[in-house]
Amino acid sequence: MWYAVGVNRESEQTMKAELIDGKALAAETRAKVKAGVAELKAKTGVTPGLGVVLVGDDPASRSYVTAKERALEEAGMRSVDVRLGAETTQEELLAVIARLNADPQVHGILVQLPLPRGLDADAVIEAIAPEKDVDGFTPINVGKMILGQDCFLPCTPHGVLRLLGQAGANTRGAHAVVVGRSAIVGRPLANLLSRKAPDGDATVTLCHSATPDLARFTREADILIVAAGRPGTVTGDMVKPGAIVIDVGVNRVPDPTAQRGYRLRGDCDFESVAAVASRLTPVPGGVGPMTIAMLLENTLKAAVRAAGGAS
Ligand code: NDP
């Protein structure tokens, strides 16, 4: 859903971009998932279940996990919560994953990252049964994604594709520039956008911290996706007029005037980018809600498959 930017008078004078409403698209997606859950329950008696593993007490991780559990509940799914102390050993964590792998009521497994220091996240992710890998992080799923085979797509990149679809972006032949090459956001996105597919077929440039003169590349982007984890990485002067910009970043920027002592900011300088781009995702309310919605969709897909259906 589109709506014109214009939060206040001052902004109206400078802002040009229309916001891409991730909240509304996520609500629509979640309603569809909820209906799918009800149908599965009615047909098979199966309630989709997600094992949610949180190790340690990182406040951001805790709030992400709480939001995911709330969304699961709202969709009529079961959340199997596993809370472990920061002192948990690798062996203990792997034993938890093995237990969830073997539990027939658990159709998907989510391990909230980052893990506390001393734990090997790669080994933990690799231990997740691929058919329960609803985050799409295991080597099997990543390999299938790269080969264009059916798999669980990673939630944030998948959510970005849906937002681009919602924005009416024509990716075919477009120059998409992705800033950030992490295994969970930037690299899968670059891969998905370059696929021979209706939501792919873009010519993709992948930038990272060793890219000299980042602006030279971002200014060439018809579609610009920023996932650098640093507020202000992209400013308006780095954006091609009329570009579609997806801001994946979520940064807690200290602000004594805010109730919680911080504000959430994306990786783009919102005001200056909104003055140049044609469409832009806000932070919060853009990519974040879609990430959760895609997690629910993948969990339903895993449960449908486990119940013997095709999805
Ligand atoms: P990472 O820290 O794993 O990766 C950041 C990437 O950005 C790296 O590849 C890094 O390069 C690159 N980078 C950093 N600074 C620059 C720069 N100045 N110029 C060019 N490239 C740069 O982060 P994630 O991918 O995990 O997350 C990115 C952001 O997205 C974070 O703010 C995170 O909170 C947010 N996020 C939001 C989600 C959501 O649901 N809304 C989900 C996941 C993440 P190099 O590889 O060389 O170090």
XYZ file of C-alpha atoms and ligand atoms in Angstrom:
359
model
C 0.000 0.000 0.000
C 1.250 3.434 -0.879
C 0.787 6.660 0.908
C 2.315 10.029 0.375
C 5.025 11.131 2.739
C 4.220 14.289 4.604
C 4.513 13.849 8.305
C 4.913 17.529 8.970
C 5.077 20.756 7.104
C 8.813 20.947 6.967
C 9.050 17.423 5.564
C 6.367 18.109 2.965
C 8.612 20.699 1.412
C 11.558 18.358 1.001
C 10.204 14.836 0.816
C 9.355 13.359 -2.501
C 9.467 9.617 -1.948
C 6.410 7.552 -1.243
C 6.833 5.191 1.661
C 6.590 1.466 1.080
C 4.389 0.294 3.911
C 5.977 -2.872 5.277
C 3.578 -2.986 8.194
C 0.520 -3.154 5.955
C 2.053 -5.755 3.623
C 3.157 -7.831 6.619
C -0.348 -7.666 8.137
C -1.811 -8.884 4.845
C 0.739 -11.716 4.642
C 0.149 -12.714 8.254
C -3.615 -12.831 7.712
C -3.061 -15.249 4.804
C -0.774 -17.390 6.963
C -3.375 -17.414 9.736
C -5.987 -18.677 7.293
C -3.535 -21.344 6.092
C -2.883 -22.446 9.668
C -6.620 -22.764 10.349
C -7.056 -24.812 7.174
C -4.176 -27.133 8.057
C -5.550 -27.654 11.570
C -9.029 -28.391 10.239
C -7.771 -30.875 7.643
C -5.049 -32.674 9.590
C -5.199 -31.623 13.239
C -1.616 -30.371 12.905
C -0.666 -27.067 14.588
C 2.481 -25.572 13.055
C 5.185 -25.281 15.718
C 8.380 -23.248 15.791
C 11.241 -23.901 18.201
C 12.605 -20.494 19.202
C 16.060 -20.661 20.766
C 17.516 -17.639 22.533
C 20.910 -17.891 24.191
C 22.010 -15.124 26.558
C 20.240 -11.874 27.332
C 21.095 -9.438 24.548
C 18.250 -6.872 24.767
C 17.820 -6.485 20.986
C 17.713 -10.270 20.505
C 15.208 -10.578 23.334
C 12.883 -8.034 21.766
C 13.153 -9.682 18.308
C 12.316 -13.070 19.815
C 9.364 -11.663 21.769
C 7.980 -10.071 18.593
C 8.328 -13.363 16.711
C 6.624 -15.343 19.479
C 3.750 -12.889 19.597
C 3.319 -13.147 15.838
C 3.307 -16.960 16.027
C 0.610 -16.898 18.648
C -1.504 -14.472 16.633
C -1.259 -16.746 13.603
C -2.479 -19.712 15.664
C 0.918 -21.429 15.688
C 2.741 -23.041 18.590
C 5.932 -21.495 19.843
C 8.303 -23.839 21.663
C 10.469 -21.421 23.594
C 13.956 -22.401 24.654
C 15.792 -19.886 26.824
C 19.405 -20.637 27.641
C 21.957 -18.748 29.725
C 24.962 -17.044 28.162
C 27.188 -19.701 29.794
C 25.597 -22.481 27.675
C 28.210 -24.717 26.043
C 28.336 -25.702 22.406
C 27.486 -29.309 23.339
C 24.421 -28.233 25.339
C 23.187 -26.071 22.489
C 23.723 -28.838 19.935
C 21.764 -31.193 22.215
C 18.854 -28.708 22.211
C 18.919 -28.572 18.405
C 18.964 -32.388 18.235
C 15.939 -32.522 20.546
C 14.023 -29.997 18.422
C 15.028 -31.841 15.234
C 13.486 -35.011 16.656
C 10.299 -33.385 18.001
C 7.394 -34.031 15.601
C 5.466 -31.056 17.025
C 8.265 -28.718 15.992
C 8.183 -27.982 12.266
C 10.675 -25.125 12.200
C 13.680 -24.089 14.267
C 14.941 -20.575 14.792
C 18.182 -19.826 16.601
C 18.349 -16.112 17.324
C 21.674 -14.661 16.207
C 24.175 -13.441 17.210
C 25.109 -16.142 19.719
C 27.195 -15.212 22.754
C 30.950 -15.313 22.299
C 32.475 -18.781 22.420
C 29.604 -20.480 20.584
C 30.108 -21.553 16.985
C 27.039 -20.242 15.136
C 27.978 -21.988 11.865
C 28.072 -25.397 13.559
C 24.769 -24.728 15.337
C 23.023 -23.667 12.130
C 24.458 -26.656 10.281
C 22.970 -28.955 12.929
C 19.400 -27.821 12.117
C 17.522 -30.368 10.004
C 17.155 -28.749 6.542
C 13.411 -29.512 6.484
C 13.058 -27.435 9.685
C 15.402 -24.640 8.573
C 12.723 -21.970 8.242
C 15.342 -19.210 8.424
C 16.950 -20.635 5.271
C 20.450 -20.441 6.768
C 21.715 -24.035 6.512
C 24.256 -24.861 3.794
C 21.682 -27.182 2.170
C 19.097 -24.406 1.854
C 21.645 -21.826 0.744
C 22.950 -24.243 -1.893
C 19.431 -24.945 -3.139
C 18.680 -21.221 -3.293
C 21.791 -20.596 -5.397
C 20.871 -23.500 -7.680
C 17.342 -22.120 -8.041
C 15.787 -25.183 -6.405
C 12.771 -25.168 -4.134
C 13.898 -24.280 -0.599
C 13.176 -22.047 2.364
C 14.254 -18.586 1.285
C 15.948 -16.539 4.023
C 13.319 -14.319 5.631
C 14.799 -10.825 5.312
C 15.839 -11.116 1.643
C 12.511 -12.780 0.839
C 10.688 -9.950 2.589
C 12.677 -7.416 0.551
C 11.598 -9.128 -2.688
C 7.976 -8.919 -1.569
C 8.369 -5.226 -0.728
C 9.825 -4.581 -4.166
C 6.841 -6.404 -5.666
C 4.491 -4.305 -3.575
C 6.267 -1.174 -4.760
C 5.684 -2.222 -8.349
C 9.419 -2.371 -8.990
C 10.331 -3.931 -12.286
C 13.501 -5.818 -11.424
C 13.958 -7.202 -14.929
C 16.848 -5.371 -16.525
C 17.126 -2.961 -13.597
C 20.468 -2.208 -12.007
C 20.181 -3.331 -8.387
C 22.925 -2.284 -6.014
C 23.162 -4.095 -2.684
C 25.277 -2.533 0.065
C 26.429 -5.228 2.495
C 27.478 -8.812 1.842
C 26.417 -10.685 4.978
C 25.355 -14.305 4.617
C 21.872 -13.511 5.933
C 21.012 -10.360 3.991
C 23.305 -8.929 1.320
C 24.631 -12.032 -0.414
C 21.332 -13.927 -0.619
C 19.613 -10.771 -1.871
C 22.203 -10.227 -4.580
C 21.724 -13.838 -5.580
C 17.935 -13.732 -5.606
C 17.797 -10.503 -7.592
C 20.063 -11.977 -10.260
C 17.986 -15.177 -10.659
C 16.176 -15.835 -13.894
C 12.775 -15.219 -12.329
C 9.900 -12.734 -12.411
C 11.239 -11.037 -9.264
C 14.848 -11.374 -10.442
C 16.541 -10.711 -13.778
C 18.294 -7.649 -12.368
C 21.887 -6.726 -13.070
C 23.379 -6.755 -9.605
C 26.311 -4.955 -8.008
C 27.283 -6.069 -4.497
C 29.160 -3.479 -2.434
C 30.930 -3.889 0.911
C 33.396 -2.144 3.180
C 36.250 -2.632 0.720
C 34.318 -0.968 -2.112
C 36.132 2.252 -2.994
C 33.887 5.262 -3.579
C 30.597 3.624 -2.621
C 28.606 6.574 -4.015
C 29.890 5.866 -7.525
C 27.940 2.579 -7.418
C 24.896 3.616 -5.414
C 24.263 6.538 -7.797
C 23.912 4.024 -10.633
C 21.197 2.028 -8.849
C 17.621 1.852 -10.075
C 16.994 -0.291 -7.011
C 19.199 0.353 -3.995
C 19.210 -2.003 -1.020
C 21.190 -0.937 1.999
C 22.170 -3.504 4.641
C 25.380 -2.170 6.150
C 24.428 -1.942 9.821
C 25.591 1.680 10.057
C 23.270 4.673 10.258
C 23.893 7.265 7.567
C 25.750 4.894 5.232
C 23.702 6.252 2.333
C 22.771 9.921 2.014
C 20.591 11.631 -0.580
C 23.527 12.723 -2.734
C 24.420 9.034 -3.182
C 21.018 8.145 -4.666
C 19.895 8.313 -8.291
C 16.795 10.507 -8.597
C 13.700 8.301 -8.739
C 15.420 5.183 -7.416
C 13.585 2.679 -5.235
C 15.428 2.362 -1.931
C 15.044 -0.444 0.585
C 16.627 0.317 3.940
C 17.298 -2.946 5.779
C 19.324 -1.414 8.612
C 18.078 -1.346 12.178
C 20.318 0.719 14.422
C 19.723 1.908 17.980
C 20.869 5.501 17.971
C 21.143 7.076 21.447
C 18.588 9.846 21.989
C 18.018 11.207 25.500
C 14.679 12.711 24.402
C 13.319 9.269 23.489
C 11.491 7.273 26.130
C 13.826 4.283 25.837
C 16.932 6.433 25.502
C 17.397 5.520 21.846
C 15.670 5.691 18.495
C 15.642 3.130 15.731
C 17.326 4.365 12.572
C 17.996 2.683 9.282
C 21.209 2.724 7.307
C 19.948 5.576 5.113
C 19.780 9.198 6.106
C 15.994 9.230 5.850
C 15.340 12.917 5.125
C 17.914 13.397 2.391
C 17.223 10.034 0.727
C 13.451 10.628 0.814
C 14.026 13.884 -1.070
C 15.582 12.034 -4.025
C 14.166 8.501 -4.133
C 10.773 7.691 -5.638
C 9.974 5.011 -3.065
C 11.548 4.212 0.257
C 11.015 1.864 3.176
C 10.771 3.531 6.589
C 12.616 2.286 9.679
C 10.822 1.042 11.667
C 7.846 -0.211 9.659
C 9.579 -1.374 6.473
C 11.684 -4.513 6.212
C 11.407 -5.601 9.868
C 7.703 -6.568 9.857
C 8.174 -8.440 6.577
C 11.013 -10.520 8.033
C 8.642 -11.844 10.691
C 5.849 -12.411 8.178
C 8.168 -14.488 5.983
C 9.226 -16.546 8.996
C 5.571 -17.394 9.634
C 5.084 -18.272 5.976
C 8.075 -20.619 6.012
C 6.915 -22.259 9.249
C 3.504 -22.939 7.748
C 5.170 -24.351 4.622
C 7.311 -26.676 6.797
C 4.249 -27.856 8.741
C 2.209 -28.472 5.589
C 5.054 -30.573 4.211
C 5.475 -32.512 7.443
C 1.731 -33.216 7.365
C 2.176 -34.722 3.920
C 0.865 -31.843 1.845
C 2.554 -29.957 -0.946
C 3.419 -26.335 -0.369
P 26.611 -7.384 9.005
O 27.308 -6.525 9.996
O 26.753 -8.866 9.097
O 27.078 -6.955 7.550
C 27.189 -5.624 7.186
C 27.742 -5.548 5.784
O 27.825 -4.200 5.402
C 29.151 -6.123 5.634
O 29.222 -6.867 4.444
C 30.043 -4.892 5.580
O 31.186 -5.072 4.776
C 29.125 -3.898 4.910
N 29.438 -2.523 5.257
C 29.560 -1.976 6.477
N 29.835 -0.653 6.374
C 29.898 -0.378 5.060
C 30.154 0.796 4.323
N 30.403 1.970 4.921
N 30.163 0.724 2.977
C 29.898 -0.449 2.346
N 29.635 -1.596 3.009
C 29.641 -1.560 4.342
O 25.094 -6.947 9.054
P 23.743 -7.704 8.602
O 23.776 -7.975 7.150
O 23.446 -8.794 9.526
O 22.690 -6.554 8.901
C 22.752 -5.298 8.239
C 21.747 -4.366 8.879
O 20.456 -4.889 8.668
C 21.874 -4.214 10.389
O 21.515 -2.906 10.744
C 20.870 -5.182 10.952
O 20.402 -4.805 12.221
C 19.796 -5.072 9.904
N 18.958 -6.258 9.805
C 17.627 -6.034 9.782
C 16.764 -7.084 9.674
C 15.313 -6.805 9.639
O 14.522 -7.725 9.735
N 14.900 -5.552 9.480
C 17.236 -8.476 9.606
C 18.672 -8.591 9.542
C 19.485 -7.498 9.655
P 32.329 -6.175 5.110
O 31.750 -7.502 4.733
O 33.446 -5.793 4.267
O 32.584 -6.042 6.582
